Amino acid sequence: MYVDVVLELPVDSAFTYCLENVNRAENALYRRVEVPFRKGTKRGVIIRAFHDKPSFEVKSVSAILDEAPLFGEETLELANWIKDFYLCSLGEALFTILPREIKEKKDIIPVKKTVDLLELNDEQELAVSRVVETIEKQEHKAFLLYGITGSGKTEVYRHIAAHCRKLGKTSIILVPEIALTPQTVKRFAEIFGERIAVIHSRLNPREKLYHWKRIRNQEVDIILGARSAVFAPVPHPGCIIIDEEHEASYKASDTPKYNARQAAFYLAAKNKIPLVLGSATPQIESFYHAESGRLELLTLKKRFAKEQMTDVRIINMTGEKGVFHPELIKKVLERINKGEQTILFLNRRGFVPYVSCNSCGESVKCSHCSVSLTYHKNKNALICHQCSSAVRVPSRCPVCHSEELNFIGAGTEKIEDLLAAAFPQARIKRMDFDTTRGKKGHEKLLDSLGKGEIVVLVGTQMVSKGLHLPNVTVVGVIDADIALNLPEFRAGERVFSLLLQVSGRAGRGDIKGEVIIQTRNPASYVIDYAAKSDYKNFYEKEKEIRRETGFPPFSRIVRLVLRGTDERMVEEKLRQAVLAVGAGSGVELLGPAECPLSKLNKYYRRHVILRGADIKPLLIYAKKYKDYFISDSSVYLEIDPDPFSML
Ligand code: ADP
Ligand code: ZN
Ligand code: ZN
């Protein structure tokens, strides 16, 4: 018989091959195959099987890789939705969803079933019953579960998932990658035992395939995972839950630039099941939709921990020379002497972020990207945080050859050094991208922090999530305003939620906690409201700014980035495209302009932003731009519907 095979290529068409010795479509469909393509072979999936001999010459499939179908029609529909919404090819969409391995490998299932559910309080009870009603009525509805950290959201998820199990349905629970700690897994595994699939990015492809098959064979009642778990091939989904729904990590940065949140909306609507978005600091868009009724708002106000309020202080660093304010040092020392633990948060890794020239004022830049290089002391090199390329530390300024180079600012590595000098008796550890590369790196650090072996932990945003440590009583935030001035409309919302989350690490036990926020921008409403843990007022203020500037939720956006190796050509081609394609009714066109990250990985980047009340006309125009560039191999157009990053 004959089959249409989709390959992982940015082309829209499938390729037809002949399949020998197979006569029935069900023995061919939805399996991966190896096929001859151009001069080599390529992997693909069969999406159609038929008997009529094509009028053109076809080659034979080299091998069928799956004995049983790897997916069903729903997955193909999902891939088509991704293709249409994110404007990629069907192949790119399918290979984003499907596991890439052929042989599976068993992944250890964590904990035995041991514990019962907790009895809910009234607020939790109401939240669970609203969601469960929707499941039972087989309706689609989207909820926003808004509650501060410790208000029992996770307990609500456990109850909802247990209800689904009773109905013979599977729940999908998404959490941000770094929140997928053993602590989180344990809370679900102790209810669901072995019938859980945990999907995170550190699984190797074989382990992923193992879980994929268990899910398809209905061997699990719950899927707990990061972004890509939304694509799990669940035969009978009961509900989808997205914890920390405001997190940027739900958005993919490679093509297709899908957002797991959006995919979840699509899947929940299609399967007539509820979607629950949980957060202590919802996206401005989410809270806005809760106000307008598009999301049903469920609120948890009470906090479970018997906790006394944490003291939060803002320290103005304007004019201060050092990295630490003396006040912070004093506090940390006090706590060390009492045998308590401290977390210091600085969202910048490496030793110093700029090596700058005294004569000409330039900082040393990456030769492939338009960013300054960070000095990493451990590696004794300057490293680009965009493209990871490393160079030796120069002895002279690359621009004017002056020998007067200054190392300016501080990253986590330097903080660790400074602390070791300030508190020689204390055990200090660092948790960031550089210290957690090994498979268990993150876990080991959390473990020894939990055991009290670490007295001061320094880290990037990795320290902000999933830590429940009763003995941590001080949290210090250094340079709280780092990301505040990025040219992105979400900058404020991101800094706000991060500050709240980090602050929440202090005082989770019996001792009153303290948070110290060092900033050179103490007047900023973002920092002020974060220090007061005042989401509502932050929301009101931010909403008005979005209204004035016309950004979401008051519009939708599709961002188009054109990149290429010749700067003038990229600029000229985008200008030409805008003249040729333009914009139509319902589409406002901003730009073209240089991207804030104007060069990345040797590519020069220019963008235009399409903005309008409704996404449909924006996608129609984005497609026109895509078609305009389709046969031009000297440039590449990235399409990003509902972008998170505008850099
Ligand atoms: P969140 O997910 O909102 O941060 P959690 O669900 O983790 O909140 O709950 C915070 C703490 O309160 C946990 O230790 C949890 O076991 C406890 N907790 C949650 N709900 C209840 C309840 N109904 N009764 C008693 N303790 C609860
Ligand atoms: Zn110079
Ligand atoms: Zn670079």
XYZ file of C-alpha atoms and ligand atoms in Angstrom:
676
model
C 0.000 0.000 0.000
C 0.988 3.667 -0.083
C 1.540 6.055 2.775
C 1.889 9.779 3.315
C 4.796 10.501 5.615
C 5.432 13.748 7.464
C 9.106 14.590 7.961
C 10.616 17.037 10.384
C 11.086 19.795 7.856
C 9.779 23.326 7.614
C 7.671 22.385 4.597
C 3.926 21.964 4.641
C 3.534 18.930 2.420
C 3.763 15.240 3.316
C 5.756 12.819 1.138
C 4.313 9.682 -0.426
C 6.098 6.335 -0.159
C 5.321 2.756 -0.932
C 4.991 0.329 1.964
C 5.635 -3.264 1.002
C 4.119 -6.304 2.732
C 1.498 -4.282 4.602
C -2.069 -4.374 3.368
C -4.149 -2.775 6.067
C -4.111 0.890 7.004
C -4.334 0.114 10.724
C -1.040 -1.732 10.483
C 0.674 1.359 9.167
C -0.964 4.499 10.479
C 0.569 6.708 13.185
C 3.852 4.856 13.308
C 7.308 6.254 12.884
C 9.265 5.181 9.828
C 12.622 5.632 8.210
C 12.455 6.730 4.588
C 14.931 7.570 1.849
C 15.082 11.319 1.406
C 17.359 13.211 -0.951
C 20.697 11.424 -0.595
C 20.180 9.993 2.869
C 17.420 8.706 5.107
C 15.116 10.598 7.384
C 12.638 9.805 10.101
C 8.986 10.570 9.698
C 5.507 9.497 10.737
C 2.749 7.962 8.675
C -0.367 10.098 8.725
C -2.313 8.527 5.839
C -2.435 5.096 4.194
C -4.178 4.233 0.920
C -4.277 1.723 -1.932
C -4.560 3.818 -5.098
C -1.274 3.884 -6.902
C -0.033 7.472 -7.225
C 0.519 8.856 -10.703
C 4.134 9.666 -9.886
C 7.148 7.536 -9.075
C 7.497 6.710 -5.342
C 10.272 5.171 -3.246
C 9.785 2.518 -0.566
C 9.761 3.023 3.185
C 13.060 1.668 4.558
C 11.787 0.589 7.979
C 8.769 0.814 10.266
C 10.054 1.790 13.698
C 6.976 1.222 15.885
C 5.090 -2.041 16.179
C 2.012 -0.318 17.530
C 0.703 3.147 16.686
C 2.510 5.744 18.752
C -0.348 8.213 18.748
C -3.933 8.651 17.669
C -6.054 10.993 15.655
C -6.278 13.486 18.556
C -2.521 13.978 18.461
C -2.675 14.665 14.745
C -5.417 17.216 15.362
C -3.318 18.804 18.091
C -0.364 18.999 15.709
C -2.563 20.653 13.112
C -3.717 23.178 15.677
C -0.086 23.978 16.577
C 0.741 24.305 12.899
C -2.097 26.764 12.297
C -1.681 28.817 15.448
C 2.101 28.977 15.643
C 2.553 28.981 11.870
C 5.053 26.151 11.633
C 4.971 23.053 9.445
C 3.029 19.914 10.405
C 6.338 18.058 10.737
C 7.766 20.625 13.125
C 4.575 20.432 15.163
C 4.442 16.631 15.269
C 8.073 16.255 16.243
C 7.603 18.797 19.007
C 4.920 16.543 20.457
C 6.245 13.036 19.839
C 9.043 11.246 21.684
C 12.157 10.916 19.576
C 13.379 7.548 20.728
C 12.688 4.104 19.400
C 13.713 1.985 22.381
C 12.166 2.695 25.733
C 13.804 2.475 29.123
C 12.048 2.094 32.440
C 12.189 5.147 34.633
C 12.012 4.612 38.368
C 8.639 5.435 39.849
C 9.251 7.373 42.999
C 7.138 6.703 46.063
C 4.696 4.086 47.277
C 1.184 5.170 48.089
C 1.186 6.035 51.755
C -0.970 8.958 52.691
C -4.561 10.107 52.575
C -5.810 13.438 51.427
C -6.084 16.242 53.962
C -9.458 17.504 55.000
C -10.132 20.740 53.146
C -11.082 24.082 54.604
C -14.151 25.919 53.252
C -12.335 27.909 50.595
C -10.557 24.828 49.300
C -13.763 22.811 49.440
C -15.551 25.377 47.297
C -12.733 25.462 44.771
C -12.614 21.675 44.478
C -16.381 21.345 44.172
C -16.632 23.972 41.412
C -14.031 22.126 39.371
C -15.416 18.674 40.120
C -18.933 19.767 39.073
C -17.512 20.814 35.743
C -15.785 17.481 35.308
C -18.951 15.589 36.131
C -21.070 17.666 33.775
C -18.443 17.132 31.062
C -18.201 20.828 30.430
C -15.328 22.999 29.495
C -14.614 25.812 31.870
C -11.461 27.690 32.829
C -10.713 28.682 36.418
C -8.188 30.954 38.018
C -7.165 29.622 41.427
C -5.669 32.644 43.104
C -4.018 32.091 46.468
C -0.796 33.058 48.182
C 1.945 30.499 48.671
C 0.934 28.165 51.471
C -2.787 28.716 51.000
C -3.261 25.087 49.955
C -3.443 25.198 46.155
C -1.468 21.980 45.806
C -3.877 20.287 48.193
C -6.736 21.444 45.942
C -4.968 19.891 42.945
C -4.549 16.604 44.796
C -8.274 16.467 45.580
C -9.291 17.285 42.025
C -6.946 14.636 40.672
C -8.286 12.068 43.137
C -11.830 12.820 41.915
C -10.728 12.326 38.344
C -9.258 8.974 39.265
C -12.586 7.933 40.806
C -14.249 8.744 37.490
C -11.641 6.695 35.627
C -10.012 9.802 34.196
C -6.465 11.088 34.123
C -5.342 14.507 35.343
C -2.555 16.520 33.803
C -0.718 18.804 36.216
C 1.882 21.169 34.869
C 4.450 22.820 37.083
C 7.480 24.927 36.131
C 10.567 22.830 35.513
C 12.461 23.968 38.594
C 9.439 23.383 40.806
C 9.447 19.733 39.772
C 11.454 18.814 42.860
C 11.295 15.541 44.795
C 9.134 17.379 47.350
C 6.479 18.172 44.754
C 6.593 14.708 43.208
C 6.235 13.121 46.619
C 3.036 15.007 47.380
C 1.357 13.440 44.359
C 3.077 10.074 44.449
C 1.939 9.511 48.024
C -1.659 9.683 46.787
C -1.289 7.949 43.427
C 1.496 5.469 44.133
C 2.938 4.046 40.981
C 0.139 5.290 38.763
C 1.940 8.563 38.135
C 4.075 9.722 35.234
C 6.634 12.399 36.023
C 7.866 14.197 32.941
C 10.727 16.647 33.156
C 13.397 17.803 30.759
C 16.149 15.734 32.374
C 14.493 12.472 31.402
C 16.420 10.940 28.586
C 14.449 10.260 25.386
C 14.091 6.562 26.228
C 12.565 7.309 29.587
C 10.236 9.774 27.902
C 9.083 7.100 25.518
C 8.484 4.762 28.455
C 6.127 7.260 30.095
C 4.469 8.080 26.779
C 3.562 4.410 26.360
C 2.369 4.006 29.946
C 0.111 6.990 29.457
C -1.297 5.635 26.207
C -1.868 2.242 27.840
C -3.832 3.874 30.658
C -1.322 2.839 33.284
C -1.367 6.213 35.026
C -3.986 8.335 36.792
C -1.940 11.474 36.905
C 0.716 13.160 34.837
C 2.956 15.596 36.626
C 5.269 17.444 34.356
C 6.845 20.527 32.911
C 5.790 22.294 29.714
C 5.869 19.396 27.258
C 3.705 17.165 29.471
C 0.690 19.007 28.066
C 1.176 16.882 24.932
C 0.889 13.563 26.773
C -1.366 11.159 24.833
C -4.037 10.771 27.500
C -6.928 8.518 26.442
C -9.431 9.894 28.992
C -8.367 13.289 30.299
C -10.297 14.572 33.306
C -8.792 17.992 33.848
C -5.713 20.075 33.182
C -4.087 22.072 35.949
C -1.329 24.626 35.459
C 0.407 25.650 38.641
C 2.295 28.963 38.707
C 0.485 29.841 35.530
C 2.350 33.144 35.210
C 5.687 31.401 34.641
C 7.547 32.206 31.447
C 8.834 28.636 31.230
C 5.480 27.456 29.802
C 6.406 29.220 26.610
C 8.807 27.425 24.267
C 11.652 29.460 22.849
C 12.249 27.331 19.740
C 9.958 27.012 16.729
C 7.106 26.287 17.174
C 7.046 28.826 19.973
C 4.102 27.195 21.651
C 2.713 28.107 25.030
C 1.639 25.116 27.127
C -1.075 27.311 28.609
C -2.572 27.937 25.213
C -2.279 24.296 24.207
C -4.039 23.460 27.471
C -6.895 25.826 26.620
C -7.247 24.173 23.248
C -7.197 20.647 24.705
C -9.542 21.423 27.578
C -12.098 22.987 25.226
C -11.855 20.110 22.798
C -12.215 17.432 25.468
C -14.884 19.358 27.388
C -12.930 19.362 30.613
C -11.919 22.095 33.033
C -8.649 23.965 33.005
C -7.365 25.301 36.325
C -4.736 28.036 36.364
C -3.155 28.460 39.783
C -0.972 31.307 41.015
C -0.142 33.633 43.866
C 0.751 36.281 41.293
C -1.391 35.645 38.208
C -0.429 37.097 34.866
C -2.064 40.468 34.372
C -3.981 38.905 31.473
C -5.324 36.117 33.664
C -6.582 38.355 36.418
C -8.122 40.656 33.865
C -10.006 37.730 32.341
C -11.098 36.680 35.809
C -12.538 40.175 36.325
C -14.394 40.024 33.046
C -15.699 36.532 33.772
C -13.850 34.657 31.065
C -12.121 32.773 33.848
C -14.009 31.794 36.976
C -12.132 33.162 39.962
C -11.531 30.848 42.919
C -9.729 32.521 45.801
C -7.825 31.046 48.731
C -7.170 33.728 51.339
C -6.204 31.750 54.389
C -2.660 30.590 54.890
C -2.063 27.244 56.560
C 1.304 27.693 58.133
C 0.840 29.057 61.616
C 3.134 31.680 60.500
C 3.712 35.133 61.741
C 4.025 37.727 59.024
C 7.478 38.156 57.595
C 9.180 41.547 57.951
C 10.130 43.010 54.605
C 12.519 45.943 54.301
C 13.651 47.832 51.258
C 17.201 49.165 51.433
C 18.161 51.961 49.097
C 21.554 51.210 47.568
C 21.902 54.462 45.647
C 25.348 55.818 46.394
C 26.436 52.639 48.210
C 29.773 51.286 47.070
C 29.684 47.684 48.252
C 27.609 44.758 47.101
C 26.038 44.242 50.516
C 24.525 46.904 52.678
C 26.015 46.730 56.212
C 22.499 46.125 57.476
C 22.222 42.902 55.478
C 25.598 41.642 56.730
C 24.513 42.355 60.284
C 21.277 40.398 59.873
C 22.935 37.417 58.285
C 25.539 37.267 61.047
C 22.848 37.446 63.709
C 21.048 34.486 62.178
C 24.203 32.468 61.635
C 24.978 32.867 65.329
C 21.532 31.546 66.174
C 22.043 28.499 63.961
C 19.528 29.638 61.363
C 19.838 29.655 57.581
C 19.931 32.435 54.992
C 19.152 32.583 51.292
C 20.694 35.326 49.169
C 19.135 35.868 45.807
C 20.796 37.538 42.858
C 19.446 36.843 39.426
C 22.769 36.995 37.641
C 25.295 34.202 37.411
C 29.033 34.416 36.951
C 31.603 36.546 38.765
C 31.186 39.980 37.215
C 28.790 40.971 34.437
C 30.926 43.636 32.743
C 34.543 44.066 31.890
C 34.744 47.658 30.917
C 37.438 49.926 29.583
C 38.463 53.000 31.532
C 39.678 54.866 28.458
C 36.902 54.409 25.918
C 34.075 53.270 28.179
C 33.200 50.208 26.096
C 32.519 46.861 27.734
C 33.906 43.669 26.239
C 31.215 42.182 24.015
C 30.532 38.764 22.563
C 31.669 38.600 18.951
C 28.477 36.711 18.012
C 25.916 38.593 20.084
C 25.181 42.171 21.047
C 25.710 41.565 24.755
C 28.515 42.104 27.241
C 30.489 39.069 28.318
C 30.373 37.829 31.891
C 33.572 37.002 33.692
C 33.449 33.514 35.248
C 36.203 33.082 37.780
C 35.946 29.274 38.039
C 36.578 28.934 34.344
C 38.817 31.988 34.176
C 37.034 33.055 31.011
C 34.573 35.555 29.644
C 31.357 33.769 28.756
C 28.397 34.862 26.690
C 25.116 34.056 28.440
C 23.273 34.071 25.144
C 25.366 31.775 22.937
C 27.662 30.221 25.603
C 30.828 30.991 23.686
C 33.878 31.581 25.862
C 36.996 33.658 25.347
C 40.131 34.274 27.389
C 40.196 37.343 29.566
C 41.884 40.013 27.445
C 44.724 42.080 28.833
C 43.778 45.041 26.663
C 40.557 46.662 25.548
C 39.564 45.088 22.211
C 38.399 48.506 20.974
C 41.103 51.022 21.986
C 43.822 48.672 23.308
C 44.046 50.433 26.632
C 45.263 48.238 29.480
C 42.920 49.780 31.992
C 40.154 47.220 32.218
C 37.690 47.324 35.054
C 35.633 44.452 36.389
C 32.256 45.915 37.253
C 29.340 44.557 39.227
C 28.709 41.209 40.865
C 27.190 37.866 39.989
C 26.422 34.882 42.203
C 29.984 33.570 41.973
C 31.367 36.785 43.401
C 28.702 36.899 46.107
C 29.811 33.436 47.160
C 33.426 34.635 47.425
C 32.520 37.783 49.323
C 30.423 35.807 51.773
C 33.190 33.303 52.360
C 35.432 36.221 53.280
C 32.815 37.866 55.493
C 31.727 34.681 57.286
C 34.722 32.345 57.254
C 33.109 30.015 59.775
C 29.876 29.441 57.807
C 29.268 26.811 55.155
C 28.238 28.618 51.996
C 26.961 27.119 48.752
C 25.829 28.448 45.438
C 22.873 27.245 43.388
C 22.703 28.422 39.806
C 22.951 27.070 36.282
C 26.713 26.508 36.696
C 26.524 24.439 39.890
C 23.527 22.272 38.978
C 24.470 20.812 35.620
C 24.716 17.214 36.775
C 21.535 15.174 36.847
C 21.334 15.332 40.643
C 23.088 18.681 41.195
C 19.958 20.573 42.129
C 18.650 17.777 44.336
C 21.910 17.405 46.255
C 22.018 21.083 47.104
C 18.398 21.073 48.272
C 19.134 17.991 50.296
C 22.080 19.387 52.176
C 20.222 22.642 52.706
C 17.359 20.665 54.223
C 19.760 18.806 56.495
C 21.207 22.090 57.700
C 24.639 21.434 56.225
C 24.497 24.701 54.318
C 24.212 27.889 56.323
C 24.019 30.429 53.518
C 22.727 29.583 50.054
C 23.421 32.018 47.226
C 21.534 31.584 44.010
C 19.687 32.779 40.968
C 15.942 32.307 40.490
C 16.476 28.599 41.101
C 16.277 29.353 44.809
C 12.852 30.926 44.427
C 10.770 27.808 43.941
C 9.854 24.585 45.585
C 11.838 25.119 48.764
C 10.028 24.587 52.040
C 12.704 25.039 54.622
C 11.591 25.927 58.120
C 15.050 26.963 59.250
C 15.539 29.629 56.583
C 14.789 32.861 58.389
C 16.467 35.540 56.281
C 16.172 36.164 52.586
C 18.333 38.852 51.057
C 17.667 40.129 47.563
C 20.608 41.794 45.864
C 19.955 44.135 42.933
C 16.213 43.592 42.973
C 15.785 45.813 39.925
C 18.026 43.883 37.505
C 15.284 42.985 35.047
C 13.075 45.970 35.690
C 14.300 48.135 32.865
C 14.263 45.564 30.126
C 12.337 46.849 27.110
C 9.543 44.314 27.558
C 5.994 44.956 28.569
C 6.076 42.039 31.015
C 9.206 43.226 32.853
C 7.271 44.581 35.836
C 5.105 41.529 36.232
C 8.104 39.212 36.138
C 10.113 41.107 38.725
C 7.044 41.342 40.950
C 6.308 37.627 40.956
C 9.950 36.686 41.383
C 10.377 38.998 44.371
C 7.250 37.644 45.991
C 8.352 34.108 45.453
C 11.837 34.630 46.824
C 10.511 36.518 49.822
C 8.190 33.607 50.495
C 11.223 31.429 51.284
C 11.724 33.179 54.625
C 9.880 32.334 57.799
C 8.186 29.104 56.823
C 8.839 27.608 60.228
C 8.142 28.810 63.747
C 10.583 31.669 63.725
C 9.588 35.000 62.288
C 11.315 35.607 58.958
C 12.963 38.680 57.535
C 13.370 39.785 53.953
C 15.790 42.475 52.893
C 15.495 43.887 49.415
C 18.477 45.880 48.181
C 17.686 48.138 45.266
C 18.815 51.259 43.467
C 15.241 51.856 42.451
C 13.334 52.063 45.728
C 10.651 54.321 44.280
C 9.480 51.724 41.773
C 5.877 50.624 42.332
C 6.924 47.090 41.388
C 9.371 46.842 44.263
C 7.148 48.732 46.651
C 4.113 46.487 46.112
C 6.277 43.377 46.085
C 7.698 44.333 49.473
C 4.134 44.700 50.745
C 3.039 41.449 49.056
C 0.235 43.509 47.555
C -0.805 41.788 44.349
C -4.097 43.597 43.953
C -2.638 47.087 43.915
C 0.196 45.974 41.712
C -2.367 44.530 39.332
C -4.422 47.736 39.231
C -1.377 49.868 38.524
C 0.053 47.527 35.909
C -3.336 47.149 34.231
C -3.574 50.922 33.745
C -0.102 51.014 32.230
C -1.053 48.241 29.818
C -4.240 50.082 28.944
C -2.332 53.285 28.190
C 0.346 51.544 26.154
C -2.053 49.219 24.387
C -0.342 45.992 25.403
C -2.072 42.731 26.444
C -4.655 42.177 27.861
C -5.836 45.193 25.845
C -4.502 43.751 22.612
C -3.052 40.613 21.124
C 0.419 40.569 19.601
C 2.296 38.546 17.022
C 5.986 39.295 16.820
C 7.956 38.685 13.641
C 11.742 38.533 13.848
C 13.793 38.450 10.686
C 17.345 37.229 11.054
C 20.306 36.796 8.779
C 24.071 37.134 8.705
C 24.172 40.371 6.731
C 22.917 43.243 8.819
C 22.112 45.688 6.016
C 20.365 42.982 4.033
C 18.181 41.932 6.968
C 17.184 45.513 7.522
C 16.479 46.151 3.863
C 14.524 42.936 3.333
C 12.268 43.542 6.268
C 11.651 47.089 5.077
C 10.752 45.761 1.621
C 8.452 43.138 3.112
C 6.606 45.747 5.125
C 6.142 47.816 1.963
C 4.930 44.792 0.017
C 2.740 43.069 2.610
C 1.855 45.939 4.905
C -0.993 45.508 7.354
C -4.734 45.345 6.950
C -7.842 46.052 8.919
C -7.539 44.969 12.539
C -3.761 44.899 12.274
C -1.555 47.649 13.589
C 2.064 47.343 12.544
C 4.824 48.564 14.861
C 8.321 48.802 13.409
C 10.359 47.592 11.675
C 13.014 48.139 14.289
C 16.224 46.659 15.584
C 15.536 43.974 18.195
C 16.842 44.890 21.660
C 19.080 41.817 21.235
C 20.155 43.085 17.837
C 22.635 40.298 17.226
C 22.370 36.748 18.490
C 24.451 33.702 17.538
C 25.982 35.608 14.603
C 22.553 36.566 13.268
C 21.439 40.146 12.988
C 17.842 40.639 14.078
C 15.107 43.085 13.120
C 11.470 42.826 14.104
C 7.980 44.068 13.487
C 5.107 43.719 15.878
C 1.589 43.066 14.696
C -0.996 44.207 17.181
C -4.762 44.125 17.222
C -7.872 43.407 19.268
C -8.247 39.944 17.782
C -5.535 37.392 17.009
C -7.085 36.048 13.769
C -6.207 38.907 11.413
C -2.755 39.041 13.008
C -2.156 35.394 12.147
C -3.412 35.950 8.615
C -0.869 38.718 8.167
C 1.888 36.762 9.887
C 1.251 34.000 7.365
C 1.562 36.524 4.528
C 4.960 37.558 5.852
C 5.926 33.925 6.183
C 4.943 33.268 2.565
C 6.776 36.382 1.444
C 10.049 35.011 2.829
C 9.422 31.339 2.158
C 11.783 30.870 -0.756
C 14.428 33.276 0.504
C 17.160 31.183 2.085
C 19.353 34.161 3.011
C 17.083 35.167 5.885
C 14.840 33.356 8.354
C 11.560 34.635 9.744
C 10.666 33.652 13.314
C 6.998 33.940 14.129
C 5.959 34.356 17.723
C 2.223 34.604 18.474
C 1.507 35.991 21.956
C 5.208 36.479 22.654
C 6.707 36.426 26.121
C 10.076 37.831 25.267
C 10.338 40.986 23.195
C 14.142 41.066 23.228
P 0.313 26.118 47.982
O 0.344 25.104 46.900
O -0.791 27.146 47.796
O 1.632 26.778 48.251
P 0.085 23.844 49.758
O -0.995 23.013 49.192
O 1.484 23.430 49.511
O -0.092 25.381 49.333
O -0.182 23.953 51.322
C 0.699 24.607 52.221
C 0.829 23.768 53.482
O -0.427 23.680 54.122
C 1.273 22.350 53.200
O 2.153 21.945 54.212
C -0.006 21.547 53.251
O 0.223 20.227 53.662
C -0.820 22.325 54.252
N -2.255 22.209 53.958
C -2.865 22.470 52.788
N -4.193 22.257 52.873
C -4.434 21.842 54.134
C -5.629 21.464 54.853
N -6.814 21.478 54.269
N -5.474 21.103 56.149
C -4.251 21.103 56.740
N -3.115 21.449 56.118
C -3.186 21.821 54.840
Zn 38.794 50.891 25.359
Zn 27.221 35.323 22.305
